[in-house]
Structures are given as structure tokens and as C-alpha cells.
Coordinates of C-alpha atoms in Angstrom, one line a residue:
Chain A
M1347 CA 23.6 27.4 -7.5
K1348 CA 24.3 31.1 -7.5
R1349 CA 26.5 31.0 -10.5
R1350 CA 24.0 29.1 -12.3
Y1351 CA 21.4 31.7 -11.5
F1352 CA 23.6 34.5 -12.5
L1353 CA 24.4 33.1 -16.0
S1354 CA 20.7 32.4 -16.6
N1355 CA 19.9 35.9 -15.8
T1356 CA 22.6 37.1 -18.4
F1357 CA 21.3 34.9 -21.0
K1358 CA 17.8 36.4 -20.6
G1359 CA 19.1 39.7 -21.4
I1360 CA 21.0 38.7 -24.4
G1361 CA 18.4 36.5 -25.8
S1362 CA 18.8 33.0 -27.3
F1363 CA 19.5 34.0 -31.0
M1364 CA 22.7 35.7 -30.0
M1365 CA 23.8 32.8 -27.8
L1366 CA 24.2 30.6 -30.9
Q1367 CA 25.9 33.4 -33.0
T1368 CA 28.7 34.9 -31.0
P1369 CA 32.0 32.8 -29.7
L1370 CA 31.5 34.8 -26.1
I1371 CA 28.0 33.4 -25.7
A1372 CA 29.2 30.0 -27.0
G1373 CA 31.9 30.0 -24.2
A1374 CA 29.1 30.6 -21.6
A1375 CA 27.1 28.2 -23.0
Q1376 CA 29.8 25.5 -22.5
L1377 CA 30.3 26.8 -19.0
L1378 CA 26.4 26.3 -18.5
D1379 CA 26.7 22.9 -19.9
K1380 CA 29.7 22.0 -17.4
S1381 CA 27.4 23.2 -14.5
K1382 CA 25.0 20.8 -15.6
K1383 CA 27.1 18.0 -15.0
T1384 CA 28.3 19.0 -11.5
Y1385 CA 25.1 19.4 -9.4
T1386 CA 25.6 18.1 -6.0
V1387 CA 22.9 16.6 -3.9
Q1388 CA 22.6 19.9 -2.0
E1389 CA 22.4 22.0 -5.3
V1390 CA 19.7 19.9 -6.5
M1391 CA 17.7 20.4 -3.2
Q1392 CA 18.3 24.2 -3.3
V1393 CA 16.8 24.1 -6.9
I1394 CA 13.8 22.5 -6.0
L1395 CA 13.2 24.1 -2.4
K1396 CA 13.5 27.7 -4.2
D1397 CA 10.0 27.0 -5.9
I1398 CA 8.4 25.5 -2.8
P1399 CA 6.3 27.9 -1.0
G1400 CA 7.8 28.5 2.7
A1401 CA 10.5 26.0 2.1
P1402 CA 13.0 25.2 4.0
F1403 CA 10.7 23.8 6.7
K1404 CA 11.9 23.7 10.1
Q1405 CA 10.2 20.6 10.9
T1406 CA 9.7 18.0 8.1
V1407 CA 10.3 14.3 7.2
D1408 CA 11.9 15.4 4.1
T1409 CA 15.4 14.5 5.2
L1410 CA 18.3 12.5 3.5
K1411 CA 17.7 8.9 4.5
S1412 CA 21.2 7.6 3.1
G1413 CA 24.1 9.5 1.2
S1414 CA 25.2 13.0 1.7
E1415 CA 24.4 16.4 0.5
S1416 CA 28.0 16.8 -0.9
N1417 CA 27.6 13.8 -3.4
T1418 CA 27.9 14.7 -6.9
V1419 CA 24.5 13.6 -8.9
T1420 CA 24.9 11.3 -11.7
G1421 CA 21.3 11.1 -12.3
I1422 CA 17.9 11.3 -10.3
V1423 CA 15.3 8.7 -10.1
T1424 CA 11.7 9.8 -8.7
T1425 CA 9.7 6.9 -7.2
M1426 CA 6.9 6.4 -4.5
F1427 CA 9.1 3.9 -2.5
T1428 CA 12.8 3.4 -2.5
T1429 CA 12.0 -0.5 -2.7
I1430 CA 15.2 -2.7 -3.1
K1431 CA 14.3 -3.2 -6.7
V1432 CA 13.9 0.6 -7.4
I1433 CA 17.5 0.9 -5.9
E1434 CA 18.7 -1.9 -8.4
E1435 CA 17.3 -0.2 -11.3
A1436 CA 18.6 3.0 -10.4
V1437 CA 22.0 1.5 -10.3
K1438 CA 21.4 0.3 -13.9
L1439 CA 20.7 3.8 -14.9
K1440 CA 23.8 4.9 -13.1
A1441 CA 21.7 7.3 -11.1
N1442 CA 22.7 7.8 -7.4
F1443 CA 20.0 10.2 -6.3
I1444 CA 16.6 8.8 -5.5
I1445 CA 13.8 11.3 -4.7
A1446 CA 11.2 9.2 -3.1
H1447 CA 7.5 10.3 -1.6
E1448 CA 7.6 7.8 1.0
P1449 CA 9.7 6.5 3.8
T1450 CA 12.9 4.2 3.1
F1451 CA 12.7 2.3 6.5
Y1452 CA 9.0 1.3 6.8
N1453 CA 8.0 4.0 9.2
H1454 CA 7.1 7.4 8.8
L1455 CA 10.0 9.0 10.6
D1456 CA 12.4 6.5 9.0
D1457 CA 13.5 5.5 12.4
V1458 CA 16.0 2.7 11.7
N1459 CA 15.6 1.2 15.2
T1460 CA 11.9 0.1 15.0
T1461 CA 12.5 -3.4 15.4
T1462 CA 15.2 -4.8 18.0
A1463 CA 17.5 -6.6 15.3
N1464 CA 16.7 -4.3 12.4
I1465 CA 17.6 -7.0 10.1
L1466 CA 16.1 -5.7 6.8
V1467 CA 17.1 -2.1 7.6
K1468 CA 20.7 -3.0 7.8
K1469 CA 20.6 -5.0 4.5
K1470 CA 19.0 -2.1 2.9
Q1471 CA 21.4 0.4 4.3
A1472 CA 24.3 -1.6 3.1
L1473 CA 23.0 -2.0 -0.3
L1474 CA 22.4 2.1 -0.3
L1475 CA 26.2 2.4 0.8
K1476 CA 27.6 -0.2 -1.5
H1477 CA 26.3 1.8 -4.7
G1478 CA 26.6 5.1 -3.2
I1479 CA 22.9 6.2 -3.4
T1480 CA 21.7 9.3 -1.7
V1481 CA 17.9 9.2 -1.0
W1482 CA 15.9 12.2 -0.2
R1483 CA 12.2 12.0 1.1
F1484 CA 10.1 14.4 -0.9
H1485 CA 6.9 14.4 0.9
D1486 CA 5.9 17.5 2.8
Y1487 CA 7.7 19.7 0.1
W1488 CA 5.9 18.2 -2.9
H1489 CA 2.5 18.6 -1.0
A1490 CA 3.3 22.2 -0.2
C1491 CA 3.9 23.0 -3.8
K1492 CA 1.2 25.2 -5.5
P1493 CA -0.4 23.1 -6.8
D1494 CA 0.2 20.1 -4.6
G1495 CA 2.6 18.0 -6.8
I1496 CA 0.9 14.6 -5.9
Q1497 CA -2.6 16.1 -6.5
Y1498 CA -1.8 17.7 -9.8
G1499 CA 0.0 14.8 -11.1
F1500 CA -3.0 12.6 -10.4
M1501 CA -5.2 14.8 -12.2
K1502 CA -2.9 15.0 -15.3
K1503 CA -2.5 11.3 -15.3
M1504 CA -6.3 11.1 -15.3
D1505 CA -6.9 13.9 -17.8
W1506 CA -9.0 15.6 -15.1
L1507 CA -7.0 19.0 -15.2
P1508 CA -9.9 20.6 -17.2
Y1509 CA -12.4 19.7 -14.3
F1510 CA -10.4 21.4 -11.5
K1511 CA -12.5 23.7 -9.6
S1512 CA -11.8 26.0 -6.7
R1513 CA -10.7 23.2 -4.3
E1514 CA -8.0 20.9 -5.2
E1515 CA -9.6 17.8 -3.6
L1516 CA -12.6 18.2 -5.8
V1517 CA -13.2 17.6 -9.5
I1518 CA -16.7 17.8 -11.2
L1519 CA -16.7 15.4 -13.9
P1520 CA -18.9 14.6 -16.8
K1521 CA -21.6 12.4 -15.5
V1522 CA -20.3 8.9 -15.0
T1523 CA -21.2 5.8 -13.4
L1524 CA -19.1 4.3 -10.5
Q1525 CA -18.3 1.3 -12.6
R1526 CA -17.0 3.6 -15.5
L1527 CA -15.0 5.8 -13.0
I1528 CA -13.3 2.6 -11.6
D1529 CA -12.6 1.4 -14.9
Q1530 CA -11.0 4.6 -15.8
L1531 CA -8.9 4.6 -12.7
K1532 CA -7.8 1.0 -13.1
E1533 CA -6.7 1.6 -16.8
K1534 CA -5.0 5.0 -16.3
L1535 CA -3.2 4.4 -13.3
G1536 CA -2.6 0.6 -14.0
I1537 CA -4.7 -0.9 -11.0
E1538 CA -5.6 -4.4 -10.9
K1539 CA -8.3 -4.5 -8.1
V1540 CA -9.8 -2.0 -6.2
R1541 CA -12.0 -2.1 -2.9
F1542 CA -15.3 0.3 -2.8
I1543 CA -18.2 0.9 -1.3
G1544 CA -21.1 1.9 -3.4
D1545 CA -23.6 0.8 -6.1
L1546 CA -21.6 0.3 -9.4
S1547 CA -24.5 1.7 -11.4
Q1548 CA -24.8 4.9 -9.6
S1549 CA -24.1 8.3 -11.6
L1550 CA -21.6 10.7 -10.3
T1551 CA -20.1 14.1 -11.1
R1552 CA -18.8 15.4 -7.5
V1553 CA -15.5 13.4 -7.0
A1554 CA -13.2 14.0 -4.0
V1555 CA -9.7 13.1 -5.0
M1556 CA -7.4 12.4 -2.1
P1557 CA -4.6 10.0 -3.4
G1558 CA -2.1 8.8 -0.5
S1559 CA -3.3 8.4 3.1
W1560 CA -4.8 11.6 4.4
G1561 CA -5.9 10.3 7.6
G1562 CA -9.8 9.8 8.9
K1563 CA -10.1 13.1 10.2
N1564 CA -9.3 14.9 6.8
Q1565 CA -11.1 12.4 4.9
M1566 CA -14.3 12.7 7.0
Q1567 CA -14.0 16.6 7.0
I1568 CA -13.9 16.7 3.2
L1569 CA -16.9 14.2 3.0
E1570 CA -19.0 16.5 5.2
S1571 CA -17.7 19.9 3.9
L1572 CA -17.7 19.3 0.1
N1573 CA -20.3 16.5 0.1
P1574 CA -18.9 14.4 -2.9
E1575 CA -20.7 11.8 -4.6
V1576 CA -17.6 9.5 -4.6
M1577 CA -14.5 9.8 -2.4
I1578 CA -11.2 8.3 -4.0
V1579 CA -8.5 7.5 -1.4
G1580 CA -5.2 5.8 -1.8
E1581 CA -5.3 4.2 1.8
L1582 CA -7.5 4.5 5.1
Q1583 CA -7.8 3.0 8.4
E1584 CA -10.7 0.8 8.2
W1585 CA -12.1 1.7 11.6
E1586 CA -12.3 5.3 10.5
T1587 CA -13.5 6.4 7.0
A1588 CA -14.6 3.0 5.8
E1589 CA -16.9 2.7 9.0
Y1590 CA -18.2 6.3 8.5
I1591 CA -19.0 5.7 4.8
R1592 CA -20.9 2.2 5.6
D1593 CA -22.9 4.1 8.4
A1594 CA -23.6 7.0 6.2
H1595 CA -25.0 4.6 3.6
L1596 CA -27.3 3.2 6.5
T1597 CA -28.8 6.7 7.0
G1598 CA -29.5 7.3 3.4
S1599 CA -26.2 8.9 1.9
T1600 CA -25.2 7.6 -1.3
T1601 CA -21.7 8.8 -1.3
A1602 CA -19.2 6.0 -2.6
L1603 CA -15.6 5.3 -1.8
I1604 CA -13.0 3.9 -3.8
V1605 CA -9.7 2.7 -2.3
L1606 CA -7.0 2.5 -4.8
G1607 CA -4.1 1.4 -2.6
H1608 CA -1.3 3.9 -1.5
A1609 CA 1.7 3.4 -3.7
V1610 CA -0.4 3.6 -6.9
S1611 CA -2.3 6.4 -6.0
E1612 CA 0.4 8.9 -5.5
E1613 CA 2.8 7.6 -8.2
P1614 CA 1.6 9.7 -10.8
G1615 CA 2.6 12.5 -8.7
M1616 CA 6.2 11.2 -8.8
E1617 CA 6.1 10.6 -12.6
Y1618 CA 5.0 14.3 -12.8
L1619 CA 7.9 15.3 -10.7
V1620 CA 10.3 14.5 -13.6
E1621 CA 8.3 16.9 -16.0
W1622 CA 8.6 19.6 -13.3
L1623 CA 12.4 19.0 -12.4
K1624 CA 13.8 18.7 -15.8
P1625 CA 13.8 22.6 -17.1
R1626 CA 15.0 23.1 -13.5
L1627 CA 18.1 20.9 -13.9
P1628 CA 19.1 20.9 -17.5
G1629 CA 21.3 18.4 -18.6
L1630 CA 20.7 16.2 -15.7
P1631 CA 19.1 12.7 -16.2
V1632 CA 15.7 12.5 -14.4
T1633 CA 14.0 9.2 -14.7
H1634 CA 10.5 7.8 -13.0
I1635 CA 10.8 4.3 -11.8
A1636 CA 7.3 3.2 -10.6
S1637 CA 7.5 1.2 -7.3
G1638 CA 4.3 -0.3 -8.2
N1639 CA 1.6 -2.0 -6.0
P1640 CA 2.9 -4.6 -3.5
F1641 CA -0.2 -6.7 -3.3
S1642 CA -2.0 -9.5 -5.0
W1643 CA -5.8 -10.6 -4.6
V1644 CA -7.5 -14.0 -4.3
Chain B
M1187 CA -22.7 -8.4 42.4
K1188 CA -21.8 -9.6 45.9
R1189 CA -25.2 -11.2 46.3
R1190 CA -24.8 -13.3 43.4
Y1191 CA -21.3 -14.4 44.2
F1192 CA -22.5 -15.3 47.7
L1193 CA -25.4 -17.3 46.2
S1194 CA -23.1 -19.1 43.9
N1195 CA -20.8 -20.0 46.7
T1196 CA -23.5 -21.3 48.7
F1197 CA -24.7 -23.7 46.1
K1198 CA -21.4 -24.9 45.6
G1199 CA -21.3 -26.2 49.1
I1200 CA -24.7 -27.6 48.8
G1201 CA -24.5 -29.3 45.6
S1202 CA -26.7 -29.4 42.6
F1203 CA -28.6 -32.4 43.4
M1204 CA -30.0 -31.1 46.5
M1205 CA -30.8 -27.8 44.8
L1206 CA -33.4 -29.5 42.8
Q1207 CA -34.8 -31.4 45.8
T1208 CA -35.7 -28.9 48.6
P1209 CA -38.0 -26.1 48.8
L1210 CA -35.3 -24.0 50.5
I1211 CA -33.0 -24.2 47.7
A1212 CA -35.8 -23.8 45.2
G1213 CA -36.6 -20.5 46.8
A1214 CA -33.0 -19.4 46.6
A1215 CA -33.0 -20.4 43.0
Q1216 CA -35.8 -18.0 42.3
L1217 CA -33.8 -15.4 44.1
L1218 CA -31.0 -15.9 41.7
D1219 CA -33.2 -16.0 38.8
K1220 CA -34.7 -12.7 39.8
S1221 CA -31.1 -11.4 39.9
K1222 CA -30.6 -12.6 36.5
K1223 CA -33.2 -10.0 35.2
T1224 CA -31.9 -6.9 37.2
Y1225 CA -28.3 -6.5 35.9
T1226 CA -27.4 -3.1 35.4
V1227 CA -24.8 -2.0 32.9
Q1228 CA -22.5 -1.3 35.9
E1229 CA -23.0 -4.7 37.2
V1230 CA -22.3 -6.5 33.8
M1231 CA -19.2 -4.5 33.7
Q1232 CA -18.1 -5.6 37.2
V1233 CA -18.6 -9.3 36.2
I1234 CA -16.5 -8.9 33.2
L1235 CA -13.7 -6.8 34.6
K1236 CA -13.4 -9.2 37.7
D1237 CA -11.7 -11.7 35.4
I1238 CA -9.7 -9.4 33.3
P1239 CA -6.1 -9.2 35.1
G1240 CA -5.2 -5.7 36.1
A1241 CA -8.7 -4.2 35.5
P1242 CA -10.0 -1.6 35.8
F1243 CA -7.3 0.2 33.9
K1244 CA -6.6 3.9 34.7
Q1245 CA -6.1 4.6 31.1
T1246 CA -8.3 3.0 28.5
V1247 CA -10.5 3.6 25.4
D1248 CA -12.8 1.0 26.8
T1249 CA -15.4 3.7 28.2
L1250 CA -19.1 4.0 27.6
K1251 CA -19.9 5.7 24.3
S1252 CA -23.7 6.0 24.8
G1253 CA -26.0 5.5 27.6
S1254 CA -25.4 4.9 31.3
E1255 CA -23.8 2.8 33.8
S1256 CA -27.2 2.7 35.8
N1257 CA -29.2 1.3 32.8
T1258 CA -30.8 -1.9 33.5
V1259 CA -29.7 -4.4 30.8
T1260 CA -32.3 -6.1 28.7
G1261 CA -30.0 -8.1 26.6
I1262 CA -26.3 -8.0 25.5
V1263 CA -25.3 -7.8 21.9
T1264 CA -21.3 -8.2 21.1
T1265 CA -20.0 -7.1 17.9
M1266 CA -16.8 -5.6 16.1
F1267 CA -18.4 -2.3 15.3
T1268 CA -21.7 -0.8 16.4
T1269 CA -22.8 0.1 13.1
I1270 CA -26.2 1.6 12.3
K1271 CA -27.4 -1.7 11.2
V1272 CA -26.1 -3.5 14.4
I1273 CA -28.1 -1.0 16.4
E1274 CA -31.2 -1.7 14.3
E1275 CA -30.8 -5.4 14.8
A1276 CA -30.1 -4.9 18.6
V1277 CA -33.3 -3.1 19.0
K1278 CA -35.2 -6.0 17.1
L1279 CA -33.7 -8.3 19.7
K1280 CA -34.7 -5.9 22.4
A1281 CA -31.2 -6.0 23.6
N1282 CA -30.2 -2.6 25.0
F1283 CA -26.3 -3.1 25.7
I1284 CA -23.9 -3.4 22.8
I1285 CA -20.7 -4.4 23.6
A1286 CA -18.2 -3.6 20.8
H1287 CA -14.7 -4.0 20.3
E1288 CA -14.0 -0.8 18.0
P1289 CA -14.8 2.8 18.1
T1290 CA -18.5 4.0 17.6
F1291 CA -17.6 7.4 16.3
Y1292 CA -15.1 6.7 13.6
N1293 CA -11.7 7.4 15.6
H1294 CA -9.9 5.6 18.2
L1295 CA -10.7 7.9 21.0
D1296 CA -14.2 8.2 20.1
D1297 CA -13.9 11.8 19.8
V1298 CA -17.3 13.2 18.7
N1299 CA -15.9 16.5 17.5
T1300 CA -13.6 15.1 14.8
T1301 CA -15.3 16.7 12.0
T1302 CA -16.8 20.5 12.1
A1303 CA -20.3 19.6 11.5
N1304 CA -20.5 15.9 13.1
I1305 CA -23.5 15.2 10.8
L1306 CA -23.2 11.6 11.1
V1307 CA -22.1 11.4 14.8
K1308 CA -25.1 13.6 15.8
K1309 CA -27.5 11.1 13.8
K1310 CA -26.0 8.1 15.3
Q1311 CA -26.2 9.4 18.9
A1312 CA -29.9 10.4 18.3
L1313 CA -30.5 6.9 17.2
L1314 CA -28.8 5.4 20.3
L1315 CA -30.5 7.8 22.4
K1316 CA -34.1 7.0 20.9
H1317 CA -33.6 3.4 21.7
G1318 CA -32.0 3.7 25.0
I1319 CA -28.9 1.9 23.9
T1320 CA -25.8 1.7 26.1
V1321 CA -22.6 1.2 24.0
W1322 CA -19.6 0.0 25.8
R1323 CA -16.1 -0.5 23.9
F1324 CA -14.4 -3.5 25.0
H1325 CA -11.0 -3.5 23.2
D1326 CA -8.1 -3.2 25.7
Y1327 CA -9.8 -5.3 28.4
W1328 CA -10.6 -8.3 26.0
H1329 CA -6.8 -8.2 24.6
A1330 CA -5.8 -8.2 28.2
C1331 CA -7.6 -11.2 29.0
K1332 CA -5.6 -14.4 29.5
P1333 CA -5.6 -15.6 26.8
D1334 CA -6.4 -12.7 24.9
G1335 CA -10.0 -13.2 23.7
I1336 CA -9.7 -11.9 20.4
Q1337 CA -6.7 -14.2 19.7
Y1338 CA -8.3 -17.0 21.3
G1339 CA -11.7 -16.6 19.3
F1340 CA -9.8 -16.4 16.0
M1341 CA -7.9 -19.9 16.9
K1342 CA -11.1 -21.4 18.0
K1343 CA -13.0 -20.3 14.8
M1344 CA -10.1 -21.7 12.7
D1345 CA -9.8 -25.0 14.7
W1346 CA -6.3 -24.0 15.4
L1347 CA -6.4 -24.2 19.3
P1348 CA -4.6 -27.6 19.4
Y1349 CA -1.7 -25.8 17.5
F1350 CA -1.1 -23.2 19.9
K1351 CA 2.5 -23.1 21.2
S1352 CA 4.3 -20.8 23.9
R1353 CA 3.5 -17.5 22.1
E1354 CA -0.1 -16.6 21.6
E1355 CA 1.0 -14.9 18.0
L1356 CA 2.2 -18.0 16.4
V1357 CA 0.8 -21.4 15.7
I1358 CA 2.6 -24.2 14.0
L1359 CA 0.2 -26.0 11.6
P1360 CA 0.3 -29.0 9.7
K1361 CA 1.9 -28.3 6.3
V1362 CA -0.2 -26.3 4.0
T1363 CA 0.1 -24.1 0.9
L1364 CA -0.6 -20.5 0.9
Q1365 CA -3.5 -20.9 -1.4
R1366 CA -4.9 -23.6 0.7
L1367 CA -4.4 -21.5 3.8
I1368 CA -6.2 -18.6 2.3
D1369 CA -9.1 -20.7 1.1
Q1370 CA -9.5 -22.2 4.8
L1371 CA -9.3 -18.5 6.1
K1372 CA -12.0 -17.3 3.5
E1373 CA -14.3 -20.3 4.2
K1374 CA -14.0 -20.2 8.0
L1375 CA -14.1 -16.5 8.7
G1376 CA -16.8 -15.8 5.5
I1377 CA -14.1 -13.4 3.7
E1378 CA -14.9 -12.8 0.1
K1379 CA -11.6 -11.6 -0.9
V1380 CA -8.2 -11.0 0.7
R1381 CA -4.7 -9.2 -0.4
F1382 CA -1.8 -11.1 -0.1
I1383 CA 2.0 -11.1 -1.0
G1384 CA 3.8 -14.3 -1.7
D1385 CA 3.6 -17.4 -3.9
L1386 CA 0.3 -19.4 -3.7
S1387 CA 2.0 -22.7 -4.1
Q1388 CA 4.6 -22.2 -1.3
S1389 CA 4.2 -24.7 1.7
L1390 CA 4.0 -23.2 5.3
T1391 CA 3.8 -24.4 8.9
R1392 CA 4.9 -21.2 10.9
V1393 CA 2.0 -18.9 10.9
A1394 CA 2.0 -15.7 12.9
V1395 CA -1.7 -14.8 13.7
M1396 CA -2.2 -11.0 14.1
P1397 CA -5.9 -10.3 13.6
G1398 CA -6.9 -6.3 13.8
S1399 CA -4.3 -3.6 13.4
W1400 CA -1.4 -4.1 15.8
G1401 CA 0.6 -1.5 13.9
G1402 CA 3.7 -1.7 11.9
K1403 CA 6.2 -1.7 14.8
N1404 CA 4.6 -4.7 16.2
Q1405 CA 4.0 -6.5 13.0
M1406 CA 7.6 -6.1 11.8
Q1407 CA 9.1 -7.0 15.2
I1408 CA 7.1 -10.2 15.3
L1409 CA 8.5 -10.8 11.7
E1410 CA 11.9 -10.6 13.1
S1411 CA 11.7 -12.3 16.3
L1412 CA 9.3 -15.2 15.1
N1413 CA 10.5 -15.7 11.6
P1414 CA 7.1 -17.1 10.6
E1415 CA 6.4 -18.0 7.1
V1416 CA 3.2 -16.3 6.7
M1417 CA 1.7 -13.3 8.6
I1418 CA -1.8 -12.9 8.8
V1419 CA -3.1 -9.5 9.8
G1420 CA -6.4 -7.8 9.8
E1421 CA -5.3 -4.4 8.7
L1422 CA -1.8 -2.7 8.0
Q1423 CA -0.5 0.6 7.2
E1424 CA 0.9 0.2 3.5
W1425 CA 3.9 2.0 3.7
E1426 CA 5.0 -0.1 6.9
T1427 CA 4.5 -3.7 6.9
A1428 CA 3.5 -4.3 3.2
E1429 CA 6.7 -2.2 2.0
Y1430 CA 8.7 -4.3 4.7
I1431 CA 7.7 -7.6 3.2
R1432 CA 8.0 -6.7 -0.4
D1433 CA 11.4 -5.5 0.3
A1434 CA 12.2 -8.7 2.5
H1435 CA 11.2 -10.8 -0.5
L1436 CA 13.7 -8.9 -2.7
T1437 CA 16.4 -9.9 -0.3
G1438 CA 15.5 -13.6 -0.5
S1439 CA 12.8 -14.0 2.2
T1440 CA 9.8 -15.8 1.4
T1441 CA 7.6 -15.0 4.1
A1442 CA 4.1 -14.3 2.9
L1443 CA 1.5 -11.8 4.1
I1444 CA -2.3 -12.1 4.2
V1445 CA -4.4 -9.1 4.9
L1446 CA -8.0 -10.2 5.9
G1447 CA -9.7 -7.0 6.7
H1448 CA -9.9 -5.4 10.1
A1449 CA -13.7 -6.1 11.0
V1450 CA -13.8 -9.9 9.7
S1451 CA -10.4 -10.8 11.4
E1452 CA -11.5 -9.9 14.9
E1453 CA -15.1 -10.6 14.6
P1454 CA -14.5 -14.4 15.8
G1455 CA -13.0 -12.9 19.2
M1456 CA -16.3 -11.0 19.5
E1457 CA -18.3 -14.2 18.8
Y1458 CA -16.5 -16.0 21.4
L1459 CA -17.3 -13.2 23.8
V1460 CA -20.7 -14.7 23.8
E1461 CA -19.6 -18.1 25.1
W1462 CA -17.4 -16.4 27.8
L1463 CA -20.1 -14.2 28.9
K1464 CA -23.1 -16.6 29.1
P1465 CA -21.9 -18.5 32.3
R1466 CA -20.9 -15.3 34.1
L1467 CA -24.4 -13.8 33.4
P1468 CA -26.9 -16.5 33.6
G1469 CA -30.2 -15.8 32.4
L1470 CA -29.1 -12.7 30.5
P1471 CA -29.6 -13.0 26.7
V1472 CA -26.2 -12.7 25.0
T1473 CA -26.1 -12.4 21.1
H1474 CA -23.4 -12.0 18.8
I1475 CA -24.1 -9.9 15.6
A1476 CA -21.5 -9.7 13.1
S1477 CA -20.9 -6.3 11.7
G1478 CA -19.2 -7.7 8.5
N1479 CA -17.0 -6.5 5.8
P1480 CA -17.5 -3.0 4.6
F1481 CA -16.0 -3.4 1.1
S1482 CA -16.6 -4.9 -2.2
W1483 CA -13.9 -5.6 -4.6
V1484 CA -13.9 -5.1 -8.5

């Protein structure tokens, strides 16, 4: 890490034109090139955390779920969920470091003793071990980035970056119907079906954007404090925000709700992570693999 | 309470034929009739809790959310969610006691200070006060009933009572395809659309039945311990059970998942409560009002 940082600063002083002209700098470039191929997991993590305000955190779920900090990274895969399919695709890409937004072992703290027998957890651990895959959860840090990496990736995917206002949770769109807004979300995020509350013909401009699962308290607080015309969420607890919005409609509110699904709602943020990582880790292959939506509808 | 119990025992000794024949008994029947019309909320609660093992509980969410124990009950409405529509319909029925399975104020503990402004909570409280409605949450107690009132109501609604085996969470059905099973659930529970994971043509007999929101740990524990061919849930957290089942499929499991929606999955249990309550509260009008599903799909 420190060596790369030093080289980088040296180059800044010399300038890129000279780099290509002198044998001395060519040698240094080789050194840099060599360093590209020898990132350890720990070095990649340090590169990333350098740009996360307040990192490293004392308490975080963003720990290694398999593998080791000392592993040499052959390639990075970013994804929402380290599904078994994502692991298999990473192996095909010869990438041994998966950076995933959500848990690997089906609960927030990745407790591997959630069930008595842990049948599936053991199978997954064996698969990760067999292929020497390191998994790092990148949840708290990515949300703590300025701007929030998930939020930014969502806005970017939707082409809504020009509509950002002072609060990251709110965009003021050109007037659009709920139906058209849902169509755009489905098309750009690749979503087959959404749940919603509202009137498809209603017109909207104030859109609260909350991909993932912010929890009822946060979702309701945003509803009351920002007064959006529609709230877009990834996931919710039905007895909280859905019941709130249903009751609000019965008292005259017309604030609509769109439930995208958790995985598909935050995937753009993990896709954007590739773009954010590449200039920070020159020469290291970084690929996004969408874990996708797990459900069908009938 | 005690007087009614005494009268009831007296009648048992005398027999119903004599009751209709003698003026003495007719007078007693009038007394009973009079008692029917003067239940307080507290008396209704006592009648119910007498038949719940271990009740009253020291710690429970089953508290009064509005009104008072001393209110005289004009009629009971059972429902899943005390929505504003359910309140309005109860008022039309002149029923002032709502027994609801789920929270009134959009969070598990019915904390009325969840958001800073509490705009909607205040409106709902004012509406309940205006109409003198008492709301009692009936969640922990109904699940603690033997059999679990929600579970029993679900099985009854599905005509699955004959298929109950030793565990309440499992029924062994005559062989059915996933498609046919979903069709039956939609038809009998009045559900428009469900999310699922699985192959619609697969055949099933072992069905784990978990209406409501049991949590990922319980859902996964049942998957591993009972090895069902399909699990039916009301609600789940997507990063838990849905990801578990998706990964399980990638390791060769074919256990399917059906997500009914929280409200519609437990409503049959609150409908069954009417039948359970009526003989315990003779003369008191008890009506079920379905709060229904809050979502549309597109």
C-alpha cells in the first residue's frame, strides 16, 4: 500500500509525458505494473477504506465471511448476494475475491449457527474453501461513502443524477405518472414485477428513493419529513410501512409506494462499485455479477 | 365473570330441557341474558385468557392500544390490522371493541413515537377516541392457544384439518403440483398474486405451513428439520429465507417457497376467532372484518 502510494506521488511530480520517454520511469512503471498483480485482500480493503469517511469502523457487519486478508487477489467480483451461482461464475472468471453487499449465510450477522444442522451453510463454506474464495461484506462502508454508493449507483442507473437535490433520498423528477415511473424502473433495473400502492394514473414529481431495506422507522420518518408523492423501496416489513401507507390513503394522502425487491433495488450500487474501484486498483480485473431477483410471480 | 361461570354450571346440572319448562329457570335465563349485554372489555379479556395456556403473560405485545378495560362492549370485531377502514366498518356495526392480531401504529411494540411528527398516529388515535373504540392486540395469546389459533384457522380455511400430523407446522397433502397448490391457496384465501420459488409442475405432499412472519431463523430451522417439499409463508426477509431457498436450489434441493403476503396469510386465523369466541360470549355480537391485502401488482 504505502509503496504504491509513494510511486503514485512520484509520478504526479514527474508528469505522464516523461513517464513514457525515459528508461528510468519505464522501470518505475514496470514496478507499478508488478504491484498491480500482487494485491492482497488486505491491500484491496485498505485502498477502499482510505476513501470511506470514518473507516475503519469499530462495529460493522463488513467482515470477511470466508478466506483471509493475506490471500493474493486474482480478480474481484462485486455483487449483492454471494449466491452459489455467483461463486461458480467467479470461479469461471478466475476471480477469488467477492465483495458482496449482503450476508453470505442468510442472516444479518452471518451467524453460521442459525439452524441446528447448518446443512446449507456447511455446503457453502466447503464450496468457498474448495475454490479459495474470500468474501467481504461491503455494506456499512458503501452506505457511508459520500455519496452513498448504493444511492449513487441507483440514481446513475436510472439517469436521475441531474435531479438530485439537497437530500440524497429525494429526487424531483419531471412530471411522470406512477405507471410510467414503474415502467421505467422495471426497464432500467430489469425487474419483472413490482408490488405497489397507489393510482397508476396519478402524476408525480417528488420521489423518495430508498433501495434496500431501510426499516419501517426510517421509511415512515422520510414519508413524514420529506412528504414525497411516491416512495420507492427495495423491501419492507408489511406490518410497518405498507400498513402506514394504506392507512394514510384512507385519511386522504395519495403518496404511492413501489416495492422493487431487495436484491434488484441495490444491485445498481454494486454495479457502480466496479467503476469506483477500477481507477483505485489499476490492473486488477473487477467484474460485476448480478445476483438477480430470487422470485417468480403467479 | 364468576357469576356467569356459576350460572353456566348450574344449568349443566339441571339440563337444557328443564330450562325451557320452569319459570325459575326462565328467570335465571333472563339473568344470563342480561349479563350478556354488560361485558366490559376486561371481562371479555378474562373470558378469553382463561382458555390460553399460561395466560396472562408477564411480557407480551398483547396490550390495549386504545380505549379502556372498563368500557362496556357493544360488539366485537376481529381482524388482522385495525386499519382506518376496519375502524369505520366497526363503527357502522356499532361494535366498539376491535381485537386485532397485528399492531395498530405500524411497529411491533406500537410505539406511538416512532416518527418525529407522528402525523398519522395522531389522526388514528383521534379517530379511535372519537368513536370510543377499544383496540386489543391479540397476537401472542392466540399463537399460544392449543392449537395455535392462527394455524388452526388457516388449516380450516384450506380444508386441511384432516391432514394435520404430529407437528402443527406440517401437513401431508394428497399429491398436488405446485401450480395447483398455489391455485388452491389463491382461491380459498382470496389472494390475487403470490411470489414463489420453484417449478410449477413439481409434485408435492409435504407442506410446511407458516402464515405470518416467523422470522428467518424459524423458517430455516423448519426447512432443515422437517424437510418439506414446499414452505408456505406470509412474509419473509428477503436476505434470509428467500436467499436460503435460492442457494438450496443451486445445491440440488427442490424445496419450493410460496409467499402469500402477511395480512392475507393470517386473516383466516382471525376469522376463526369469531367461531371460537361466540360460545364463550353468548349474546355478544362478534364479527370478522378482513383487513385485506394492501398491495397491487404490475
